Coordinates of C-alpha atoms in Angstrom, one line a residue:
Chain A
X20 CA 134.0 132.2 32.5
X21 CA 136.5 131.8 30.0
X22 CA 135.9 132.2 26.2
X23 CA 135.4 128.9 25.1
X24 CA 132.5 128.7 27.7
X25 CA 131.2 132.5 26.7
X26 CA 130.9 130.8 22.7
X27 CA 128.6 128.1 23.9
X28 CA 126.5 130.2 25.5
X29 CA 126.8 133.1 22.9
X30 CA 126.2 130.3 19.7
X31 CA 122.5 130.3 21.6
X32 CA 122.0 134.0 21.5
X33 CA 119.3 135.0 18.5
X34 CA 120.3 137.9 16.4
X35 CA 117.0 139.2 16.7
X36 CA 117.6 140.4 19.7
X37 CA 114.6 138.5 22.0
X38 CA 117.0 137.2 24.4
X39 CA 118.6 140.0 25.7
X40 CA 116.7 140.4 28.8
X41 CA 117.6 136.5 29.5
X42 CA 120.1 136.5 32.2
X43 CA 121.7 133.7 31.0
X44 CA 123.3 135.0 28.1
X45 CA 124.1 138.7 30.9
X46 CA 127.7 136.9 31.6
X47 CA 128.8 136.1 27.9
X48 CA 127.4 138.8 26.2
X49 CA 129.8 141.3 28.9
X50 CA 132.7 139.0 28.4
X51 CA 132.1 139.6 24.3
X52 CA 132.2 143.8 25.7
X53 CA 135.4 143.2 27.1
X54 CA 137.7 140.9 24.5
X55 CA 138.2 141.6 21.4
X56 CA 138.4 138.4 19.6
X57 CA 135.4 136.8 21.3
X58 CA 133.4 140.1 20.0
X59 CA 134.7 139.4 16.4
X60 CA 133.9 136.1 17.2
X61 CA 130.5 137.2 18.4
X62 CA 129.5 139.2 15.6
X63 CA 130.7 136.9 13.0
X64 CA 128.2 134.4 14.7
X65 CA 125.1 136.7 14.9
X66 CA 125.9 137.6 11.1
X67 CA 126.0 134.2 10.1
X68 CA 122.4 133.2 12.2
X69 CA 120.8 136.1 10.9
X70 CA 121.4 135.5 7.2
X71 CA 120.5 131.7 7.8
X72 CA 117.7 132.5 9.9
X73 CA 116.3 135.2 6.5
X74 CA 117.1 132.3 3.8
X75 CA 115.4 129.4 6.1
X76 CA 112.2 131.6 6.9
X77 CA 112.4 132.8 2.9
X78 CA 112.5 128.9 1.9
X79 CA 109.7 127.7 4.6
X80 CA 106.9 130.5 3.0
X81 CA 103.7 128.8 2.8
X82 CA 102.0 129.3 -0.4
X83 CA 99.2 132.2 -1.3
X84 CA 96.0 130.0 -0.4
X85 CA 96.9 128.6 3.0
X86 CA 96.0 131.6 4.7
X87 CA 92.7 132.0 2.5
X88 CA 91.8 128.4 3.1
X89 CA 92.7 128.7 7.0
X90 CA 90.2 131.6 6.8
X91 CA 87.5 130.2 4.9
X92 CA 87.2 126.8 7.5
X93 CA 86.5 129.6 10.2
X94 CA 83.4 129.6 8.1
X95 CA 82.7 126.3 8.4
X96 CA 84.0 124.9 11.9
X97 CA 82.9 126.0 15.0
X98 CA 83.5 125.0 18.8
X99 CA 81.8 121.8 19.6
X100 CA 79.1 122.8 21.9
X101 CA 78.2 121.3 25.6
X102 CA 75.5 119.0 24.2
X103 CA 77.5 117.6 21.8
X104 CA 80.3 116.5 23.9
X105 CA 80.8 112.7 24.4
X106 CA 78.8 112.5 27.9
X107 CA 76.2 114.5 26.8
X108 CA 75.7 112.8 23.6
X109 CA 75.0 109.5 25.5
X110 CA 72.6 111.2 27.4
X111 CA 71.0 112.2 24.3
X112 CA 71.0 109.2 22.4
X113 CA 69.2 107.2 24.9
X114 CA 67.0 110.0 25.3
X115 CA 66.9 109.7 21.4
X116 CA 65.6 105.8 21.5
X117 CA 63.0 106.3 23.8
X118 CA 61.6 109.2 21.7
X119 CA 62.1 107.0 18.6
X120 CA 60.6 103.9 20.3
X121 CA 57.2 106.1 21.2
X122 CA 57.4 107.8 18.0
X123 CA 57.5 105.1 15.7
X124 CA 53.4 104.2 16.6
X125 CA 52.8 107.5 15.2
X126 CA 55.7 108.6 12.6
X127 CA 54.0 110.6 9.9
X128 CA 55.4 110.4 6.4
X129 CA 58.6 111.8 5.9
X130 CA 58.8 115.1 4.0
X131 CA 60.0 114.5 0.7
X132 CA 59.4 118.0 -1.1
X133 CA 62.5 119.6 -2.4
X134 CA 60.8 123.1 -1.0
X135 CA 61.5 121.2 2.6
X136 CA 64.9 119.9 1.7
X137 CA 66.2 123.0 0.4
X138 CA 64.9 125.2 3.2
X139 CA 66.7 122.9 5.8
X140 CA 69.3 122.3 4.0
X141 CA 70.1 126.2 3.7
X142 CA 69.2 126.6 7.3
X143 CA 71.9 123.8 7.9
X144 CA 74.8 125.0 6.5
X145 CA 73.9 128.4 6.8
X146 CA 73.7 128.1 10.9
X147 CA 74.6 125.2 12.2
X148 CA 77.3 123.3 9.7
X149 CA 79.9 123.2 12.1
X150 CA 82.7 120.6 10.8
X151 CA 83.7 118.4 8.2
X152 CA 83.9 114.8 7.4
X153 CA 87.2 116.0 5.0
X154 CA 89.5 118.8 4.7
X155 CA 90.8 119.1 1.1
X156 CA 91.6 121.5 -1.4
X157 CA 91.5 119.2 -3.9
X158 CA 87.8 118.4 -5.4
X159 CA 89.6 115.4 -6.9
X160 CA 90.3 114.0 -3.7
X161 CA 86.8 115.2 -2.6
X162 CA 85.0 113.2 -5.5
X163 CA 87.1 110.2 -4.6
X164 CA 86.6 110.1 -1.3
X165 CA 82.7 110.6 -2.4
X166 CA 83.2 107.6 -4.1
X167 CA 84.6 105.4 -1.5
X168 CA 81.2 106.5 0.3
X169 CA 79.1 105.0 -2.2
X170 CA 78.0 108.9 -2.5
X171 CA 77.8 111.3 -5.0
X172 CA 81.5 110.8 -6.4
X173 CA 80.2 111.2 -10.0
X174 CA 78.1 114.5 -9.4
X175 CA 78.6 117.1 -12.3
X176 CA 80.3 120.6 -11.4
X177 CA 78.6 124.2 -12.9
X178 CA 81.5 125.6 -14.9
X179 CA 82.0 128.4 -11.8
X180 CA 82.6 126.1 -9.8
X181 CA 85.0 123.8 -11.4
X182 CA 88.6 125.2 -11.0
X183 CA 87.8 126.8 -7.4
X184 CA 89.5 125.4 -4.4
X185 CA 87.2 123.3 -1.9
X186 CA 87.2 123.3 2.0
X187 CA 86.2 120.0 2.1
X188 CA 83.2 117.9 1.9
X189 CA 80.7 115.9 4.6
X190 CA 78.3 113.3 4.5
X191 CA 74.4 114.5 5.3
X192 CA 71.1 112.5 6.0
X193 CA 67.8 114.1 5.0
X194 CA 64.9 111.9 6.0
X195 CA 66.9 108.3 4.9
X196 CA 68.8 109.8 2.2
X197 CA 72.0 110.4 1.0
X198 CA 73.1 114.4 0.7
X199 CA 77.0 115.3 -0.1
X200 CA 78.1 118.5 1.0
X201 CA 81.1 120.4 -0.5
X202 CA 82.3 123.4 0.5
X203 CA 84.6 125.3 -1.9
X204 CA 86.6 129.2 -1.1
X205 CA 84.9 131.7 -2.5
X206 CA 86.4 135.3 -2.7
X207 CA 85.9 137.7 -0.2
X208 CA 85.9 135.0 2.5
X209 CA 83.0 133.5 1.5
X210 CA 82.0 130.2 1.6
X211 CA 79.7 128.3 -1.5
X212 CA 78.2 125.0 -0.3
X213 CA 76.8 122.8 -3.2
X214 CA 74.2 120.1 -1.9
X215 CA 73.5 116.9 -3.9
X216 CA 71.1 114.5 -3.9
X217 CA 69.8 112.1 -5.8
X218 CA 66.5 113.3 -7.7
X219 CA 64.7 110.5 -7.7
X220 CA 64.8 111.2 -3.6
X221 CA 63.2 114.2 -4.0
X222 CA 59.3 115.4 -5.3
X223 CA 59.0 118.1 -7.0
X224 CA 62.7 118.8 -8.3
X225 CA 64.0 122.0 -10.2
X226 CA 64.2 121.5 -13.7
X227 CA 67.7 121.8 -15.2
X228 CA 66.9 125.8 -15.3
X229 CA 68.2 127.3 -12.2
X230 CA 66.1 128.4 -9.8
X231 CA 67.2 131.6 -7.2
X232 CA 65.6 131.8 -3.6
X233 CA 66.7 133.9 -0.6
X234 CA 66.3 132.4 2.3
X235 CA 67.2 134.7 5.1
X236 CA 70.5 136.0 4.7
X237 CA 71.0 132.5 2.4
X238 CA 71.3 132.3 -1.0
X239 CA 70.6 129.6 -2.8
X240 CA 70.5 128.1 -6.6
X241 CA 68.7 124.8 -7.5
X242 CA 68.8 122.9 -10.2
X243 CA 68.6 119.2 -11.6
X244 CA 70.9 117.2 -13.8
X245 CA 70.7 113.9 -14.7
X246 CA 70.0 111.8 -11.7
X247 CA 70.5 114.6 -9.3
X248 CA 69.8 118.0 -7.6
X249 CA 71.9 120.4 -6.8
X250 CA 71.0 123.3 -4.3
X251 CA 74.2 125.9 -3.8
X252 CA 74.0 127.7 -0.7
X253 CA 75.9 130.8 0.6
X254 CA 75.2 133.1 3.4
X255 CA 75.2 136.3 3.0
X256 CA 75.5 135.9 -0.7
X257 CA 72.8 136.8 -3.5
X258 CA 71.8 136.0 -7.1
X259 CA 74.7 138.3 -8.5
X260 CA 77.4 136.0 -7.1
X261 CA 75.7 132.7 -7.6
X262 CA 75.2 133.5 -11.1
X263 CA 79.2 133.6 -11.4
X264 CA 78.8 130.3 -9.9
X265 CA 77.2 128.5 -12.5
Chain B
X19 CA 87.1 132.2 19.9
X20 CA 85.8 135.6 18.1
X21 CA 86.2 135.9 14.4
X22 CA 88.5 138.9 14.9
X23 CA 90.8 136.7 17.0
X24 CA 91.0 133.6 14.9
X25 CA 91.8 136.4 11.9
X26 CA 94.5 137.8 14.0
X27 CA 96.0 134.7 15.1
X28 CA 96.0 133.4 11.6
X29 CA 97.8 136.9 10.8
X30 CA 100.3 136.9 13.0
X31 CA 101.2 133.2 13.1
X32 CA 100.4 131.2 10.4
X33 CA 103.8 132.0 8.2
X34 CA 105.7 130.7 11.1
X35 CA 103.3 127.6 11.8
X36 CA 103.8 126.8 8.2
X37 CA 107.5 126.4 8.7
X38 CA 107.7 124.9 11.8
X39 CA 105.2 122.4 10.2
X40 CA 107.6 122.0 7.1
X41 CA 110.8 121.3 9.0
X42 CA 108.7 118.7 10.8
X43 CA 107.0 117.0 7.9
X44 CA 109.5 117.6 4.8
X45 CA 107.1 118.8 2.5
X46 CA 104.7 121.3 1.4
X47 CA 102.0 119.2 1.6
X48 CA 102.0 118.1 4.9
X49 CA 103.2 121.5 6.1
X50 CA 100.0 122.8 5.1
X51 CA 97.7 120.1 6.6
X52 CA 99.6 120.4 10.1
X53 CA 99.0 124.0 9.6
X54 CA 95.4 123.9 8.7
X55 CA 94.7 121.0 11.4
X56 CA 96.3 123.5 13.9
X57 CA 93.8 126.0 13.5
X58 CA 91.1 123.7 13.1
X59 CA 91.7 122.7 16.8
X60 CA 91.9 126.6 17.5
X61 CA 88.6 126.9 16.2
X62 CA 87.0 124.2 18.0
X63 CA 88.5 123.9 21.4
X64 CA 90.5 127.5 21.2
X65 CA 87.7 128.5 23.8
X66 CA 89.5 127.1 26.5
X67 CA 92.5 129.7 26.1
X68 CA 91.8 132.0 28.6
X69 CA 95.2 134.1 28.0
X70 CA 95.1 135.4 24.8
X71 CA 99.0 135.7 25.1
X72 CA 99.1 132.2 25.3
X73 CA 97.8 131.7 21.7
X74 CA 101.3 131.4 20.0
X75 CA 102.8 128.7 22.6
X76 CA 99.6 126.9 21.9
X77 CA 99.4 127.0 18.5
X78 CA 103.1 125.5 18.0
X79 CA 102.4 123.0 20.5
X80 CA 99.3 121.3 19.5
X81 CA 101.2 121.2 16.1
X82 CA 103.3 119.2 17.3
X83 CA 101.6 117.1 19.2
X84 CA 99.5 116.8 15.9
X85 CA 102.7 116.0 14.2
X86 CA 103.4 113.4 17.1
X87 CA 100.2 112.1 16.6
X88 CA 100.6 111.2 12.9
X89 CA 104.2 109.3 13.6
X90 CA 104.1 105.8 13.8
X91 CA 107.3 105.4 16.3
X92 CA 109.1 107.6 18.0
X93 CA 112.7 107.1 18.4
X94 CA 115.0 108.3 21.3
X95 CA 118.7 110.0 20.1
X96 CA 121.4 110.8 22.2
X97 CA 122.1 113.6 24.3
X98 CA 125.2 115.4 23.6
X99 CA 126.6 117.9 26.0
X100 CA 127.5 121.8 24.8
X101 CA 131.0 120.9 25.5
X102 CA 131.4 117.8 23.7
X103 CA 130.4 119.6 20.2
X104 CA 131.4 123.0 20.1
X105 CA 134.9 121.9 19.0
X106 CA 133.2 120.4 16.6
X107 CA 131.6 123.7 14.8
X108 CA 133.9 124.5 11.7
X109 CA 134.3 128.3 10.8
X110 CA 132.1 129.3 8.4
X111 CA 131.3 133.1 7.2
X112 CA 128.2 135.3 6.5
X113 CA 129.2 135.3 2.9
X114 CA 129.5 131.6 2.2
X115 CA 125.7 131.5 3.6
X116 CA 125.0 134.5 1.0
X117 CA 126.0 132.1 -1.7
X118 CA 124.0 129.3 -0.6
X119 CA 121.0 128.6 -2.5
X120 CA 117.8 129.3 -0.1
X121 CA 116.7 125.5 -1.1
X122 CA 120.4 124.1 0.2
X123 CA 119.5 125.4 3.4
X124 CA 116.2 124.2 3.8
X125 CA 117.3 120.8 2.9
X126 CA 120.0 120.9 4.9
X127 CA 117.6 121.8 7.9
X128 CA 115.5 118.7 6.4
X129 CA 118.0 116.4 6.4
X130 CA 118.8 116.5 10.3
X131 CA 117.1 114.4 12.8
X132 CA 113.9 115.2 14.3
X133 CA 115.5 115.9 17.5
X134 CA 117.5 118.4 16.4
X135 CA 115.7 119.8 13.5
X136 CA 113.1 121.3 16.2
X137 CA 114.7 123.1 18.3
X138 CA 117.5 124.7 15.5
X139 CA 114.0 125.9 13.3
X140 CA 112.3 127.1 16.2
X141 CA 115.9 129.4 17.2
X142 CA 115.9 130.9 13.2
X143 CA 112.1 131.4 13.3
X144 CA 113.1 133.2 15.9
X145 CA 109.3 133.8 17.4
X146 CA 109.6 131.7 20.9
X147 CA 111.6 131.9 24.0
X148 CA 113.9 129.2 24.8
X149 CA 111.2 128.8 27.9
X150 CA 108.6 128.2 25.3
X151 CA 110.7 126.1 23.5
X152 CA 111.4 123.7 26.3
X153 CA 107.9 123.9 27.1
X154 CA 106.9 122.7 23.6
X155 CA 109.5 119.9 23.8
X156 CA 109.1 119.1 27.1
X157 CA 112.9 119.0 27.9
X158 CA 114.9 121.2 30.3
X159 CA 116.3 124.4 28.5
X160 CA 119.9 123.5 28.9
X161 CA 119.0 120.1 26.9
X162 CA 117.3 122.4 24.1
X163 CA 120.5 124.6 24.0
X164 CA 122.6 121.3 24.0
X165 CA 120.6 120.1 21.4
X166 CA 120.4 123.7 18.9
X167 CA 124.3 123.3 19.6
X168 CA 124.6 120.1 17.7
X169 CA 122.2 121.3 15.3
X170 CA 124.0 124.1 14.5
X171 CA 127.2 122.3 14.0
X172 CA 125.7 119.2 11.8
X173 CA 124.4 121.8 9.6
X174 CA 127.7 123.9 9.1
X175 CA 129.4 120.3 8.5
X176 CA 126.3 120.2 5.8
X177 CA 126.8 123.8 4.2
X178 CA 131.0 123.3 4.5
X179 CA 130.8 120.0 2.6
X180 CA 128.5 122.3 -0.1
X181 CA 131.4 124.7 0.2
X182 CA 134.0 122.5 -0.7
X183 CA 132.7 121.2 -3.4
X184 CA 131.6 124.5 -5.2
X185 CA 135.1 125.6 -4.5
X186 CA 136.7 122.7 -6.5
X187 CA 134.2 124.1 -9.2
X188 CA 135.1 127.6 -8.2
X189 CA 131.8 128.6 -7.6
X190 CA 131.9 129.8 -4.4
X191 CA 134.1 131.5 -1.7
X192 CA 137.2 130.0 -0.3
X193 CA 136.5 128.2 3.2
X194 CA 138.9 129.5 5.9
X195 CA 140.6 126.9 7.4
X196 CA 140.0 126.6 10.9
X197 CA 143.1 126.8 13.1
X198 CA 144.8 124.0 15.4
X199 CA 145.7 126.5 18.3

């Protein structure tokens, strides 16, 4: 192997020293031993990758919420089970329109009391929330894409909420109607889900005074405003943290 | 996938993630969506890694398939040889990258084609094998070495031209001229 053939495999050799077991490189880098020139050569070349390689990985740094926000949608998204894969899901739907078919002779009322909504609603994002429609930091985008739903684009933030990053938001059906879900970062890993509604979908609403329930390990605050209720739900959370919330 | 694993596997790997996601996409923004749609796909289908050593290769490479995935067209380049190139390569120091603003060489890193801008970010990352990066790519190794080659030598055209022009304004150190011999 002459030198010009050592410096094209050598240009390939990472200062950080991970390649050193690859025998590919075992030829060059005992030719660089051996001459003088390709060494200087060598070392010049390792200098140069290693200083580029500390500037490029010092200019690529992510900024300080990625990590928090890759963290918090672990709190959120979870593996798609067996009965909710594509094959299965057929199975289920037709299963689904039979039930619905003999139901409908004998369908009961829907539950419209906000005691039920806000019990399954806490129970739902609490266990069994497992993606979202949209991933964004940005409640902006959140509210627009609300919007574009014909949702609850318009829905009013508590002061401790406004400011705070979101996950991301999904669309929910409660007994025909309309729930947005948001999702924003709280500290500590935690995860705050507000729930809206409109009111007039609902008997027996909150009053605009917030109201605290524990439900499980779920907290939750309710409250209405204007046309809508609010429930904010966060597992293993309590009253002292939702408070900061509002 | 256990809580304590996706932690870890966001500790250990995100930084890198992020920047292979950044030379890929050209901006912050997207960087961090690649990143975050990376691990989303960790968390839902990350049960089907049986060999928790095999986290890293995966991660990188369902970003880039997720990268894929979002381009329109893909475009083929041309192959260039180690040989035809490496004559090519001016000479360039340690200290004329010292001076280089970290942003210059980002950019400069940005402004090469896909084709080669992979493979030259994954070498200075510096966190995969030239295995896993041929894996990743699905090319031979000797094309990913032709192709870091190239790379290397369209970005020290990049940081010479820089050079030059800071040492008209005297800025920077001189260039060393590379010899005819």
């Amino acid at each position: 192997m002459n030198n010009e053939a050592a410096k094209l495999i050598l240009q390939a050799y990472r200062p950080g020293g991970q390649d050193a077991n690859d025998p590919q490189f075992r030829e060059a880098l005992e030719q660089a031993q051996r001459d003088p020139d390709l060494a200087r050569w060598f070392a010049n070349e390792q200098a140069l990758d290693s200083r580029i390689s500390a500037k490029l990985i010092s200019s690529l740094k992510p900024p300080a919420h990625v990590k928090s926000h890759l963290l918090a949608q672990q709190k959120i998204i979870r593996p798609v089970a067996w009965w909710r894969q594509p094959a299965w899901q057929l199975a289920a739907a037709c299963l689904a329109l039979v039930i619905t078919v003999a139901a409908i002779w004998f369908k009961p009322a829907p539950a419209k009391g906000f005691i039920e909504y806000r019990q399954e609603m806490a129970e739902f994002v609490g266990n069994k929330l497992d993606r979202l429609d949209l991933m964004s930091r940005d409640v902006g985008e959140v509210r627009r894409w609300l919007a574009q739903q014909e949702s609850h684009g318009d829905l009013i933030l508590p002061a401790g909420l406004g400011g705070r990053p979101s996950v991301g938001c999904r669309l929910l059906n409660w007994n025909g109607e309309k729930v947005s879900l948001i999702c924003f970062e709280l500290e500590n890993r935690q995860v705050a889900h507000l729930l809206v509604i409109d009111r007039a979908a609902l008997e027996n609403t909150p009053t605009e005074s917030p109201v605290f329930t524990t439900l499980e390990d779920i907290a939750t605050v309710s409250w209405s405003q204007g046309d809508k209720t609010y429930v904010i739900a966060s597992k293993g959370g309590d009253r002292f943290e939702l408070i900061k919330l509002l | 996938m256990n809580e304590a694993d996706y932690e870890q596997a966001v500790a250990t790997y995100y930084e890198a993630l992020y920047a292979f996601g950044y030379s890929l996409a050209g901006n912050a923004d997207d960087a961090g969506e690649l990143t975050q749609e990376t691990y989303c796909r960790l968390l839902t289908k990350g049960g089907q890694l049986r060999d928790p050593s095999k986290v890293k290769s995966w991660l990188f490479t369902t970003l880039y398939r997720v990268f894929l995935g979002w381009k329109k067209r893909q475009t083929r380049l041309p192959h260039f040889e180690i040989s035809s190139v490496e004559a090519e390569l001016p000479v360039i120091k340690p200290e004329h990258v010292d001076v280089l603003e970290i942003d210059a060489v980002r950019e400069a890193l940005l402004g090469l084609e896909e084709h080669y801008r992979v493979p030259v970010t994954l070498f200075y990352l510096n966190d995969q094998s030239y295995e896993e990066i041929a894996a990743l790519l699905e090319v031979p190794v000797g094309t990913v070495m032709s192709r870091l080659s190239r790379a290397k030598g369209m970005l020290r055209e990049q940081w010479v031209m820089r050079a030059i022009r800071g040492e008209r304004e005297n800025k920077i150190l001189p260039l060393e001229r590379k010899s005819k011999s």
